[in-house]
Each structure stands twice: as C-alpha cells, then as structure tokens.
Amino acid sequence: MKILLMGNPNVGKSAIFSRLTGIDVMISNYPGTTIELKKGKMKLDGETAEVIDVPGTYSLDPASRAEEVAVDMLQEGDLVINVVDATNLERNLNLTLALLERNIPVITVLNFWDEIRHLGIHIDVKKLESCLDIPVVPVVAVTGEGIKTLVSRLHEAKAHQKRYSEEERWENIGKIIREVQQITLKKHTLLEMLEDLSVQPLTGIPIMFSVLIVVFWTVRIVGETMIAYLFDPLFALYLPLVTDLSRMLGGGGVIHDILLGTLIAGQIDFIQSMGLLTTGLYVPLAMVLPYVVAFYLVLGILEDSGYLPRLATLVDAIFHRLGMHGLAIIPMLLGLGCNVPGALSTRILEGRKQRFIAATLMAIAVPCMAQTAMVFALLGPYGIKGLGIFFMTLFAVWLTLGFLLNRFLGGETPETFMEIPPYRIPYPASLGKKLWMRIRSFLTEAVPFVLLGVLIVNILYVFGIIGWIGEIAAPVIVGIFGLPKEAVAALIVGFLRKDVAVGMLLPLGLDMEQLIVASVVLTMYFPCVATFVVLFKELGARDLLKATAIMIVTTLLTGGILNALL
Amino acid sequence: METTLFDLKSGQEAVIKNFKGGAEFQKKLRSLNLRAGKTIRKVTAEPFHGPVVIEIDNTEVAIGMNMAKKIVVEASESGSDT
Ligand SMILES: Nc1nc2c(ncn2[C@@H]2O[C@H](COP(=O)(O)OP(=O)(O)OP(=O)(O)O)[C@@H](O)[C@H]2O)c(=O)[nH]1
Ligand SMILES: [Mg+2]
C-alpha cells in the first residue's frame, strides 16, 4: 500500500512523515523545505506500507514543477493523508476539497493543534468530520500528540468523487468555516510584534544586519573555541601514537608516506604532512568539523524560527536586480554550509532563468563551510583585513555577475509571491536532530572525499604529475594570479575537496596577498566534484557547460584583477 | 475609500474588492487565499520597489510591487494605527 502525505507547503508533512516512519528528514519553518519525494516504511495492521512525503502544493492544478510532481504522485497512491494547518483552515481546505474529487481515500490531519488555542481559534472537529465526510484527526507533529490516533484511524479514510467548479468549492469552504470555526479576539503576542518589526524596513534592516553579524561571529567563536578546547587537545593525545607509528615504519618509504605523509623538520605536521592518518583526519575533523557544527547550529535556529522568509522579503528588491527572488537567499545560505544542498534547493525557485542564475552564483561565489574553515585558519592570523578582502571580493563578484547575468540572459523572473510563516520558538530536540543529520552526512560523505583527496595528492607527487601540469599551467598561475607554480597542486585537488586544497597552500610560504588571491581563485574556479554532479542533474549538460564557461572567465578576471590591485 | 494594495497605507486594514489582472493572476492569488471579500492588513512595503507585505488570516504574504498595484481594495475607515 502506498500512503501519500499531501498538503500545502510548511504544514508539517515532513514532521508527520518522520513520526510515522522513524526516518529523519529535513524539517524547517519555511515553505519549500522538502524538494524531492521521500519514501519510507511503516507497519500497518501487521503489514508494511510505503509512506511518501510529497513536496507541498497549494492546489492540484499544477502551476509549478513541484506541484506537477505532487499531482503525478496522486495516480500512484492508495491513500492520502491530507495534512492541514489548523491555524489556516480556510486556505488549506481548498486542497482538501480538491483531493476529495479524485476518488482516492483521504484522511485529514489538523496539525499545529498546539498553536490554535493561543491564537483564539476554536475548531469543532466532529462537525468538520461530518461536513467533509472523512475522518479528521488533530495532531501536534513536533511532539507526536495524536499520531497514534491517526494511525489507528487510517483504515477509515474515505474516497469521494464529487466534481465542483472552483467557485462552488470556495462557496462550500465558506459554509464549512462558518459552521466549524470560531475565532475569539486574539491578543497580540511579542512574537507577532517581532514579525512586523523584522519586515518593516526602518527596524527590519538594522535587525537584518545585526542577525548577519551575530551569525558570523557566533560561527567563528564557537568554531574557534571547539578547536582550542576540544579538537586540538584530542589530536595532541593522538600525536604520540602516529609518531610511534612513524618510527616503526622507519620514518619514510611509500607506505609511511601514504599513511603518515612526509615529516616536516623531522616531525609529523598535521596540516602539511599529507598522510591519510595525519592530514586526512586532522583537516576534516579538527579544522572543518568544528565550524560545520557551529554553522549548522546557527542555521538550524534561523530555519526553525521562521526568520529566513523575512530575510528573503527584505532582500527581494536587491535580488530582483540580479534576476532572482529574495527567496534565493535560501540556496545561498545553504551553500555556505555545503554547495550540494545549496544547488538542490534552487528547485524552490520559479522559472529556469532564476534557477540558472542562483545555481551559477552559488557555485562560483559562495564558499562552503569546509573551505571557509580553512580560510579562517590561513587568513585568520592576518586579522580582519585578510578575511575582509576575501569575503568582500566574493560578494562583489556575486553582485556584479548576478547583475550581468540578469541583463544578458533571456527570460523573465516572475514577481515574488510568497507565504511568510509565523515566528516559532525552535524545539531543542528538533534542532539537535537536524544538527546531527547534517554532521552525520558530513562525516559519511565529506570525510571519504578528503581521504581520497589526500591519497591523490600523494599519487600525483609520486609520479611527478604535479610538476608536469605545473609547467603547462604556469602562464595562468604565475602570470595571471601571481602564485608559485606549485599552487597548481592545490587547484587540482580543489576539484575534489576545497578544504584539502586550501590546506595545501600552507607549505608554499605565500604572503597575505597571495593567500587571498589563491583562496578566492580556489572558491571560484570550479565547484567540487559532488557539487558538479548535482549541478549536472539540476541544470542539464548545456546549462552546466554555460555555467562552467562563465566560471572560468570570471575566475581569470577576478584573480588577475586582485593580483594587480594587491 | 477604494485604492490599490500598493497605495494602501502601512498598518491599514482593507477588504479585497477585485483584481486588475487575468485568470492566471487571480488563480495564483487564490492559492494563498487572496480573494474578493477577504480582509487584509498591510504590514509594510519594502523600499526600492520591493514587495508589499500583508497579513491575511494568520499568515503574512509578500507580494511583488506590480502585483500589488493590480489588487483593488476598500480601505476601512478606522483601522489605521500609524
Ligand atoms: N508548534 C508546532 N510546530 C510544528 C508542528 N508541526 C510542524 N511544526 C513546525 O512547522 C515547520 C514546518 O514543518 P515541516 O514538517 O518542515 O513542514 P512541511 O509540510 O514538510 O513543509 P514543506 O516541506 O516546506 O512543504 C517546522 O518548523 C516544524 O517544526 C506542530 O504541530 N506544532
Ligand atoms: Mg517537508
């Protein structure tokens, strides 16, 4: 049996999916969190049923790609759990009634049952059941309240196939609402006042800058603290172990070099040695992971509070000059964590032009946290100046390139029309779960690539390939970017992992200016292989080729100009 | 007083009257329950031709400036608190 979870965006479908199947999925307080069908299994009357989390949709007349996916799914399903936001019953019932025309069994879930009380809304569930002639179950997805009842009543789901015109449907909804819903005057809460303040420009813009500054410093400070007090001490305990191993292996030789790398001044150097057990572990675990944790902790709070759609509204005017909706701030922010989810989330944007611009800008000008962490380590010692120039350059590239792409690419970007959900206090348990999902995927998906990167560095050096490519690439690297030939090794590895690549700059003894140029070029010139694969899937071969050409030209220009100016 | 959502003052409440746009446009608005007869409150308009933010039922909605110009509303007599 196939059970579909369907409903408007941001009504808690994924939260219910996770409760039913036990599978952790992304749950955030903005419309468009789920972008792909997600399948799971649950036990029902001793049998396994398939549960499918369908992207949110406002209607069954497919208006966008996501809605098409939802409507197509309807053909395959055996039962629909229609998730409804109880605080917004009228709007949500439109989809419920549309589903009731499709001759498929439907059961309706009134989610956010915890929120309706203090909103002064009263819903008569029994009456609603008889009006709709299907079971209606109030639940609180985040706490699990009502989920058991939902499961026990699934078999009561009922199919209808009355046909209404849209007019009749709204009339019907009006009648139902008058019958089942009462609204008593509500008090304005502090959160609601904050909702207004954070979108009104006079207060909203200062709030936005404060939030961004707090985010940046929190990530840095939390990251640095974790390194200083947790990860470095741990690796200090680990050092004698690898040092012993090095001695046992005779301090050199092929196996020694692959496992532990080369000794720097007779010692193992976790950053420069380039062995699987030294650099291969130290870079991802002690240099990158702390910042990844810090970043995703802060991002999770931003996502679950409901601030992101408000940020999107504030920056909408600027983003439209770059051919995007303000909502494109979401792929950009996700991209700051990792470009892979960033590229995937461009799907929430309407129209091909907008998706192309967002994906291209993100891939070129948004450094992922792995890379940023290494840049912090490299440029951090030069204080705010080095980091400032690095980030300002990327921001300028992002702005200029977006402006040009919007100018010269054909096609329109439709106007913004977007729901802004209410502010919600994030549940610590959900925050923790989300953070853990992201850390886990970093450990299982990124760390193997780091190890592979380190291995390839060794192979390239052993066979002298780096020297050979260095000669060929010298005109660009030395001539345009003003970097030593050896930097080519970092550029090659950067295609695999940007963090390892930035780390490889350290032994080259670059000055601050060269470090900035190299870090900027490494960010821009090519996304890592994982991002590249996702971009290929999202954009198709032709657009990816176009994006790549843009990427190469922009990198050469930016690197050259930066080298000339600094 | 009849005006458009774009010209409505921030903080003011109004009832949606009609739309100066075609069927597709109206269908898009209906997906977020913007229909004739609904009461809304304009929260603000973002500067530099940014979107208009309104409150309808319990959600806020951001609406592009040109779309807001095509939504005709009847402003309530009182209800302005700015
Ligand atoms: N207070 C409260 N919050 C809830 C409840 N259910 C979900 N939420 C929150 O509502 C937000 C949206 O939940 P999701 O499960 O991501 O919603 P969705 O329907 O999957 O959203 P899309 O994938 O964007 O269509 C999240 O921040 C949840 O934590 C609930 O019953 N009560
Ligand atoms: Mg979801």
XYZ file of C-alpha atoms and ligand atoms in Angstrom:
681
model
C 0.000 0.000 0.000
C 1.197 3.499 -0.825
C 0.303 6.300 1.579
C 0.844 9.847 0.361
C 1.384 12.798 2.706
C -0.071 15.772 0.910
C -0.831 19.337 1.876
C 0.139 22.965 1.455
C 3.788 23.899 1.956
C 5.050 24.211 5.550
C 2.107 22.462 7.238
C 4.219 19.790 8.922
C 4.094 16.947 6.384
C 7.727 16.060 6.908
C 7.355 16.200 10.687
C 4.495 13.689 10.412
C 6.449 11.575 7.923
C 9.275 11.365 10.404
C 6.867 10.342 13.187
C 5.245 7.637 11.042
C 8.372 6.098 9.571
C 11.049 6.909 12.132
C 13.183 8.354 9.337
C 14.901 11.681 9.991
C 14.170 14.250 7.302
C 14.740 17.970 6.938
C 12.068 19.950 8.793
C 12.233 23.745 8.721
C 9.914 26.664 9.199
C 9.717 27.886 5.620
C 7.709 26.741 2.594
C 9.689 24.507 0.259
C 11.876 22.560 2.671
C 11.079 19.251 1.002
C 12.059 19.332 -2.655
C 12.098 15.659 -3.547
C 9.730 12.784 -2.891
C 10.916 10.975 0.188
C 9.873 7.377 0.762
C 9.739 5.395 3.975
C 8.010 2.416 5.508
C 5.616 1.931 8.393
C 3.892 -1.056 9.967
C 0.140 -1.064 9.466
C -2.034 -3.954 10.699
C 0.961 -6.275 10.565
C 1.883 -5.308 7.020
C 4.406 -2.815 5.730
C 3.017 0.209 3.979
C 5.044 2.682 1.980
C 4.750 6.287 3.146
C 5.678 9.084 0.737
C 6.438 12.668 1.762
C 5.273 14.748 -1.194
C 6.517 18.340 -1.735
C 3.961 20.915 -0.599
C 1.377 22.163 -3.069
C -1.372 24.781 -2.884
C -3.633 23.224 -5.492
C -3.996 20.283 -7.834
C -3.850 22.410 -10.970
C -0.142 22.057 -11.495
C 1.333 25.563 -11.624
C 4.957 24.724 -10.908
C 7.291 21.770 -11.243
C 6.905 20.820 -7.600
C 3.116 20.786 -7.934
C 3.352 18.598 -11.016
C 5.318 16.068 -9.010
C 2.584 16.116 -6.381
C -0.262 15.652 -8.851
C 1.550 12.865 -10.691
C 2.019 11.047 -7.401
C -1.722 11.046 -6.912
C -2.124 8.483 -9.699
C 0.096 6.033 -7.840
C -1.151 6.420 -4.283
C -3.660 4.231 -2.473
C -4.423 6.620 0.374
C -3.827 10.296 1.077
C -3.040 11.718 4.491
C -4.016 15.316 3.853
C -2.056 17.461 6.288
C -3.789 20.720 7.133
C -2.524 23.737 9.057
C -5.281 24.161 11.635
C -4.343 27.805 12.132
C -5.151 28.438 8.486
C -8.088 26.162 7.899
C -9.858 28.110 5.166
C -6.943 28.247 2.758
C -5.939 24.657 3.435
C -9.423 23.254 2.837
C -9.184 24.208 -0.821
C -6.690 21.414 -1.371
C -8.694 19.051 0.847
C -11.821 19.530 -1.265
C -9.816 19.177 -4.459
C -8.436 15.869 -3.154
C -11.985 14.732 -2.398
C -12.786 14.998 -6.105
C -10.143 12.469 -7.045
C -11.694 9.188 -5.958
C -8.871 8.284 -3.598
C -9.334 7.591 0.132
C -8.463 10.677 2.182
C -7.934 11.248 5.883
C -7.353 14.773 7.115
C -4.889 15.728 9.825
C -5.293 19.021 11.664
C -1.709 19.849 12.544
C -0.482 22.709 14.776
C -3.204 21.786 17.239
C -0.980 23.270 19.963
C -0.986 26.677 18.293
C -4.671 27.248 17.720
C -5.518 27.792 21.381
C -3.453 30.901 21.935
C -4.487 32.180 18.515
C -8.067 32.224 19.785
C -9.250 29.729 17.172
C -11.777 27.070 18.044
C -12.446 24.223 15.596
C -15.263 21.725 16.058
C -13.569 18.546 14.844
C -16.716 16.387 14.953
C -18.626 18.868 12.821
C -15.727 19.142 10.371
C -15.729 15.350 10.023
C -19.386 15.312 9.135
C -19.072 18.262 6.743
C -16.221 16.623 4.850
C -17.449 13.068 5.392
C -13.897 11.832 6.060
C -12.028 11.252 9.341
C -10.327 14.319 10.812
C -7.566 13.892 13.419
C -5.992 16.753 15.365
C -2.242 16.258 15.938
C 0.867 18.069 17.097
C 3.534 16.679 14.817
C 6.501 18.075 16.716
C 5.533 16.360 19.969
C 3.842 13.324 18.459
C 0.490 14.030 20.111
C -2.355 12.440 18.133
C -0.125 10.366 15.835
C -1.308 7.080 17.401
C -4.926 8.029 16.781
C -4.042 8.935 13.218
C -2.508 5.517 12.607
C -5.425 3.695 14.196
C -7.908 5.581 12.043
C -6.115 5.267 8.697
C -8.431 2.486 7.561
C -11.434 4.798 7.984
C -10.161 7.024 5.143
C -12.889 7.538 2.593
C -12.923 8.287 -1.117
C -15.293 10.736 -2.799
C -15.592 11.946 -6.329
C -17.936 14.875 -6.476
C -16.938 17.404 -9.078
C -17.056 21.067 -8.174
C -16.151 24.174 -10.070
C -13.616 26.280 -8.223
C -16.366 28.779 -7.432
C -18.505 26.125 -5.817
C -15.516 24.869 -3.911
C -14.850 28.233 -2.282
C -18.553 28.633 -1.523
C -18.503 25.242 0.119
C -15.416 26.173 2.118
C -17.109 29.349 3.304
C -20.062 27.317 4.530
C -17.839 24.798 6.333
C -15.774 27.516 8.006
C -18.872 29.313 9.300
C -20.076 26.035 10.695
C -16.966 24.635 12.371
C -14.658 27.519 13.215
C -14.938 30.265 15.802
C -12.371 32.954 16.329
C -12.271 34.852 19.574
C -10.385 38.095 19.696
C -6.719 37.306 19.960
C -4.081 39.063 21.985
C -1.042 40.302 20.158
C 1.958 38.371 21.328
C 5.557 39.501 21.494
C 6.473 37.203 18.605
C 3.780 38.783 16.453
C 5.119 42.248 17.157
C 8.556 40.997 16.207
C 7.100 39.655 12.948
C 6.059 43.155 11.938
C 9.255 44.789 13.168
C 11.508 42.432 11.262
C 9.940 43.164 7.865
C 9.346 46.906 8.288
C 12.408 48.459 6.663
C 13.147 51.010 9.379
C 13.587 48.327 12.020
C 13.961 45.305 9.746
C 17.169 46.397 8.027
C 19.082 47.055 11.286
C 17.753 43.745 12.600
C 18.963 42.007 9.443
C 22.495 43.374 9.758
C 22.602 42.536 13.447
C 21.485 38.987 12.721
C 24.098 38.528 9.997
C 26.881 39.908 12.173
C 25.837 37.787 15.137
C 25.708 34.722 12.882
C 29.185 35.349 11.516
C 30.792 35.927 14.903
C 28.960 33.087 16.573
C 30.197 30.674 13.933
C 33.755 31.923 14.309
C 33.822 31.982 18.072
C 32.027 28.676 18.581
C 34.256 27.090 15.928
C 37.479 28.505 17.367
C 36.519 27.546 20.902
C 35.765 23.989 19.903
C 39.112 23.729 18.152
C 41.092 25.195 21.042
C 39.414 23.315 23.864
C 38.252 20.086 22.282
C 39.746 19.084 18.956
C 43.330 20.289 19.304
C 43.710 18.679 22.751
C 42.317 15.443 21.296
C 44.785 15.479 18.452
C 47.578 16.325 20.893
C 46.793 12.987 22.527
C 46.796 11.336 19.111
C 50.163 12.752 18.049
C 52.368 10.373 20.102
C 50.503 7.448 18.530
C 51.258 8.456 14.962
C 54.758 9.495 15.925
C 55.388 5.986 17.256
C 53.912 4.526 14.100
C 56.202 6.733 12.036
C 59.222 5.469 13.935
C 58.098 1.879 13.473
C 57.782 2.423 9.741
C 61.275 3.858 9.647
C 60.300 7.486 9.097
C 59.924 7.129 5.327
C 59.042 4.917 2.396
C 55.925 4.539 0.296
C 53.672 3.083 2.995
C 54.873 5.613 5.531
C 54.239 8.471 3.154
C 50.760 7.348 2.204
C 49.678 6.661 5.783
C 51.506 9.409 7.635
C 52.882 11.665 4.936
C 56.272 13.293 4.845
C 57.905 14.517 8.018
C 58.291 18.265 8.266
C 61.526 19.108 10.087
C 61.636 15.547 11.392
C 58.156 15.827 12.881
C 54.649 14.944 11.866
C 52.779 18.094 10.913
C 49.034 17.521 10.874
C 48.387 20.120 8.189
C 51.380 19.734 5.922
C 52.396 16.092 6.119
C 49.602 14.910 3.792
C 49.158 11.383 5.071
C 45.841 9.576 5.373
C 46.145 9.194 9.155
C 47.540 12.675 9.728
C 46.267 15.398 7.405
C 43.473 13.166 6.123
C 41.953 13.090 9.597
C 43.108 16.384 11.027
C 41.726 18.631 8.285
C 38.166 17.294 8.247
C 37.872 16.552 11.966
C 39.883 19.225 13.755
C 39.773 22.114 11.288
C 36.497 21.799 9.384
C 34.089 19.872 11.607
C 34.038 22.471 14.427
C 32.941 25.190 12.014
C 30.464 22.857 10.321
C 28.891 22.177 13.712
C 28.833 25.868 14.608
C 27.372 26.900 11.262
C 24.622 24.304 11.185
C 23.675 25.050 14.766
C 23.096 28.689 13.873
C 21.462 27.887 10.524
C 19.077 25.480 12.252
C 17.927 28.230 14.595
C 17.420 30.596 11.663
C 15.484 27.950 9.730
C 13.217 26.834 12.537
C 12.441 30.307 13.868
C 10.936 31.471 10.577
C 13.395 34.316 10.039
C 14.561 33.205 6.578
C 11.388 34.116 4.632
C 11.531 37.559 6.281
C 15.160 37.957 5.298
C 14.073 36.942 1.786
C 11.449 39.691 1.775
C 13.931 42.342 2.881
C 16.495 41.462 0.214
C 13.909 40.840 -2.507
C 14.416 44.217 -4.205
C 18.191 43.687 -4.490
C 17.833 40.087 -5.587
C 15.399 41.068 -8.330
C 18.094 43.278 -9.840
C 20.122 40.055 -10.062
C 17.277 38.141 -11.679
C 16.232 36.228 -8.564
C 13.585 36.262 -5.878
C 14.621 37.158 -2.357
C 13.845 33.521 -1.626
C 17.102 32.683 -3.436
C 18.803 33.690 -0.171
C 17.960 30.148 0.948
C 20.138 28.321 -1.612
C 22.878 30.884 -0.889
C 22.770 30.272 2.871
C 22.572 26.515 2.457
C 25.508 26.835 0.050
C 27.572 28.500 2.767
C 27.242 25.213 4.629
C 27.765 22.939 1.644
C 27.235 23.690 -2.043
C 25.446 20.371 -2.618
C 22.231 21.121 -0.677
C 22.564 24.697 -1.907
C 22.375 23.552 -5.528
C 19.484 21.215 -4.763
C 17.424 23.899 -3.108
C 17.458 26.109 -6.212
C 14.431 23.992 -7.077
C 12.233 26.098 -4.854
C 12.720 28.984 -7.299
C 10.284 29.604 -10.123
C 11.494 29.754 -13.690
C 14.548 28.457 -15.483
C 16.410 31.747 -15.720
C 16.228 32.294 -11.981
C 17.343 28.767 -11.194
C 20.293 29.094 -13.535
C 21.423 32.397 -12.049
C 21.044 31.183 -8.487
C 22.918 27.928 -9.117
C 25.706 29.664 -11.034
C 26.211 32.415 -8.466
C 26.167 29.948 -5.647
C 28.682 27.634 -7.280
C 31.034 30.492 -8.166
C 30.889 32.957 -5.331
C 29.638 31.103 -2.247
C 32.412 29.259 -0.370
C 31.253 26.184 1.535
C 31.958 25.874 5.251
C 34.765 23.365 4.678
C 36.598 25.904 2.602
C 35.734 28.857 4.810
C 37.049 26.994 7.836
C 40.412 26.520 6.131
C 40.458 30.139 5.013
C 39.817 31.143 8.632
C 42.864 29.098 9.586
C 45.042 30.558 6.830
C 43.969 34.180 6.769
C 42.801 34.414 10.367
C 46.301 35.295 11.624
C 46.250 38.437 9.439
C 43.200 39.673 11.295
C 40.125 41.235 9.830
C 41.944 42.613 6.781
C 42.691 39.311 5.088
C 39.280 37.808 5.754
C 37.597 41.103 4.899
C 39.172 41.306 1.448
C 38.398 37.638 0.816
C 34.690 37.949 1.611
C 34.228 41.386 0.053
C 35.769 40.208 -3.208
C 33.431 37.239 -3.397
C 30.464 39.435 -2.547
C 31.417 41.928 -5.260
C 31.762 39.103 -7.784
C 28.393 37.727 -6.724
C 26.698 41.110 -7.163
C 28.359 42.042 -10.446
C 27.936 38.662 -12.036
C 24.299 38.450 -10.977
C 23.619 41.876 -12.382
C 25.244 40.976 -15.710
C 23.539 37.598 -15.958
C 20.170 39.204 -15.333
C 20.929 41.776 -18.033
C 22.114 39.424 -20.718
C 20.234 36.197 -20.187
C 16.899 35.858 -21.905
C 13.721 35.146 -19.991
C 11.758 36.706 -17.190
C 11.862 36.278 -13.471
C 8.298 36.363 -12.198
C 7.410 38.618 -9.289
C 7.622 37.429 -5.731
C 4.537 35.873 -4.251
C 5.403 34.047 -1.100
C 3.941 32.895 2.153
C 5.767 34.035 5.300
C 5.115 31.623 8.167
C 4.789 32.897 11.750
C 7.752 33.009 14.093
C 8.067 29.862 16.148
C 10.333 29.076 19.075
C 12.568 26.250 17.816
C 12.215 22.942 19.669
C 15.663 21.995 21.038
C 15.005 18.322 20.244
C 14.274 19.094 16.572
C 17.295 21.390 16.379
C 19.503 18.666 17.811
C 18.178 16.063 15.431
C 18.693 18.278 12.411
C 22.213 19.200 13.523
C 23.070 15.537 13.983
C 21.719 14.657 10.490
C 23.965 17.273 8.960
C 27.042 16.296 10.965
C 26.449 12.672 10.078
C 26.248 13.438 6.394
C 29.457 15.489 6.660
C 31.232 12.594 8.341
C 29.986 9.948 5.936
C 30.008 11.921 2.698
C 32.762 14.523 3.059
C 35.427 12.708 5.061
C 35.877 9.893 2.496
C 36.426 12.523 -0.178
C 39.050 14.212 1.984
C 40.883 10.911 2.347
C 40.622 10.328 -1.378
C 41.959 13.841 -1.952
C 44.963 13.214 0.274
C 45.621 9.912 -1.471
C 45.531 11.554 -4.870
C 47.932 14.267 -3.740
C 50.392 11.544 -2.838
C 49.943 9.750 -6.135
C 50.340 12.955 -8.100
C 53.581 13.757 -6.305
C 54.973 10.243 -6.542
C 54.545 10.187 -10.292
C 55.728 13.750 -10.743
C 52.470 14.707 -12.419
C 52.163 17.905 -10.423
C 55.436 19.267 -11.694
C 54.411 18.453 -15.236
C 50.981 20.128 -15.046
C 52.588 22.994 -13.155
C 54.774 23.720 -16.187
C 51.757 23.745 -18.516
C 49.626 25.885 -16.227
C 52.449 28.255 -15.290
C 51.368 31.122 -17.583
C 47.993 31.321 -15.844
C 49.077 30.563 -12.314
C 52.265 32.585 -12.268
C 51.409 35.099 -14.969
C 47.826 35.979 -14.125
C 47.412 35.046 -10.473
C 50.956 35.783 -9.276
C 51.189 32.446 -7.455
C 54.073 29.976 -7.458
C 53.853 27.083 -9.920
C 53.415 24.608 -7.075
C 49.976 26.077 -6.354
C 48.694 24.037 -9.277
C 48.585 21.028 -6.979
C 46.019 22.802 -4.808
C 43.938 23.673 -7.853
C 43.868 20.061 -8.985
C 42.897 18.779 -5.565
C 40.358 21.583 -5.203
C 38.201 19.818 -7.727
C 37.849 17.011 -5.214
C 37.879 18.843 -1.902
C 38.316 22.546 -1.366
C 39.384 22.178 2.260
C 42.345 19.953 1.471
C 43.243 22.304 -1.370
C 43.336 25.378 0.854
C 45.442 23.428 3.330
C 47.954 22.685 0.576
C 48.676 26.385 0.239
C 50.280 26.466 3.666
C 53.661 24.894 2.803
C 54.068 27.238 -0.165
C 55.010 30.118 2.116
C 52.688 32.615 0.447
C 52.286 36.163 1.717
C 48.884 37.536 2.659
C 48.136 38.942 -0.791
C 48.930 35.647 -2.475
C 46.896 33.750 0.087
C 43.898 35.952 -0.639
C 44.230 35.514 -4.394
C 44.663 31.770 -4.022
C 41.688 31.428 -1.656
C 39.440 33.463 -3.941
C 40.523 31.534 -7.028
C 40.001 28.231 -5.221
C 36.478 29.260 -4.273
C 35.517 30.382 -7.735
C 37.266 28.284 -10.319
C 35.339 25.042 -10.035
C 32.851 23.590 -7.617
C 33.954 20.341 -6.022
C 33.034 17.119 -7.749
C 29.994 16.444 -5.552
C 28.501 19.847 -6.372
C 29.335 19.377 -10.023
C 27.303 16.174 -10.174
C 24.291 17.835 -8.548
C 24.546 20.836 -10.860
C 24.589 18.492 -13.815
C 21.369 16.898 -12.608
C 19.688 20.208 -11.837
C 20.790 22.266 -14.842
C 21.382 19.709 -17.572
C 24.511 19.408 -19.706
C 24.042 22.556 -21.785
C 23.419 24.951 -18.925
C 26.199 23.393 -16.906
C 28.581 23.996 -19.794
C 27.410 27.592 -19.923
C 27.888 27.967 -16.165
C 31.363 26.446 -16.430
C 32.394 28.866 -19.167
C 31.154 31.776 -17.047
C 33.048 30.339 -14.112
C 36.363 30.151 -15.934
C 36.139 33.660 -17.341
C 35.105 35.177 -14.000
C 37.874 33.379 -12.141
C 40.569 34.527 -14.553
C 39.314 38.104 -14.425
C 38.882 38.255 -10.671
C 42.172 36.517 -9.892
C 44.024 38.752 -12.350
C 42.473 41.976 -11.084
C 43.025 41.029 -7.458
C 46.649 40.168 -8.168
C 47.170 43.502 -9.906
C 45.487 45.512 -7.139
C 47.002 43.896 -4.075
C -12.124 54.551 0.076
C -11.140 52.439 -2.915
C -7.447 52.149 -3.678
C -4.867 49.542 -4.644
C -2.912 47.408 -2.239
C 0.194 49.247 -3.388
C -1.238 52.643 -2.424
C -2.790 51.485 0.824
C -1.034 52.909 3.881
C 1.060 50.577 6.016
C -0.788 49.396 9.085
C -4.179 49.921 7.464
C -6.841 47.251 7.126
C -8.802 46.763 3.929
C -11.171 44.417 2.149
C -10.168 42.993 -1.217
C -12.598 44.220 -3.918
C -11.367 42.988 -7.274
C -8.343 42.358 -9.456
C -6.976 44.183 -12.474
C -5.424 41.015 -13.823
C -6.351 37.914 -15.774
C -7.484 34.451 -14.729
C -3.941 33.103 -14.209
C -3.075 36.037 -11.991
C -6.191 35.553 -9.895
C -5.606 31.838 -9.638
C -2.124 32.482 -8.285
C -3.510 34.862 -5.670
C -6.227 32.408 -4.678
C -3.599 29.801 -3.795
C -2.789 31.969 -0.754
C -6.471 32.775 -0.169
C -6.365 36.280 -1.624
C -9.946 36.511 -2.870
C -12.550 39.229 -3.160
C -14.158 39.863 0.207
C -11.174 38.856 2.352
C -9.968 41.304 4.973
C -6.250 42.008 4.970
C -3.837 44.291 6.789
C -0.922 45.908 5.028
C 2.151 45.389 7.169
C 4.678 47.303 5.109
C 6.187 47.909 1.690
C 9.866 47.245 1.164
C 11.941 50.111 -0.269
C 13.458 50.246 -3.775
C 10.392 48.707 -5.440
C 10.432 45.758 -3.107
C 7.391 43.662 -2.274
C 4.354 44.627 -0.217
C 3.794 42.536 2.916
C 0.248 41.883 4.072
C -1.325 39.840 6.807
C -4.217 37.615 5.835
C -5.803 35.176 8.283
C -2.814 34.096 10.336
C -0.072 34.312 7.756
C 1.908 37.061 6.185
C 2.310 37.152 2.438
C 4.920 39.010 0.386
C 3.536 40.280 -2.928
C 5.611 41.788 -5.733
C 5.034 45.519 -6.237
C 3.446 45.227 -9.660
C 1.080 42.553 -8.456
C 0.110 44.775 -5.523
C -0.794 47.522 -7.981
C -3.325 45.206 -9.583
C -5.163 44.366 -6.369
C -8.034 46.774 -5.669
C -9.037 47.130 -2.029
C -11.519 49.090 0.035
C -9.709 50.649 2.984
C -11.512 50.535 6.323
C -12.451 53.927 7.784
C -10.557 53.448 11.012
C -8.076 50.636 11.466
C -5.094 52.797 10.670
C -2.685 52.775 13.538
C 0.226 54.641 12.039
N 4.249 24.259 17.067
C 4.209 23.321 16.116
N 5.111 23.369 15.122
C 5.044 22.414 14.170
C 4.071 21.390 14.178
N 4.266 20.606 13.094
C 5.314 21.120 12.432
N 5.792 22.216 13.074
C 6.868 23.079 12.614
O 6.444 23.611 11.375
C 7.523 23.759 10.464
C 7.209 23.070 9.148
O 7.258 21.673 9.298
P 7.666 20.707 8.079
O 7.444 19.314 8.542
O 9.004 21.066 7.545
O 6.557 21.118 7.020
P 6.336 20.533 5.536
O 4.877 20.467 5.329
O 7.102 19.281 5.343
O 6.923 21.730 4.691
P 7.460 21.728 3.162
O 8.356 20.564 3.001
O 8.186 23.033 3.091
O 6.260 21.702 2.286
C 8.734 23.221 11.187
O 9.438 24.308 11.741
C 8.150 22.347 12.289
O 8.995 22.283 13.416
C 3.137 21.375 15.264
O 2.242 20.545 15.349
N 3.247 22.360 16.192
Mg 8.629 18.934 4.125
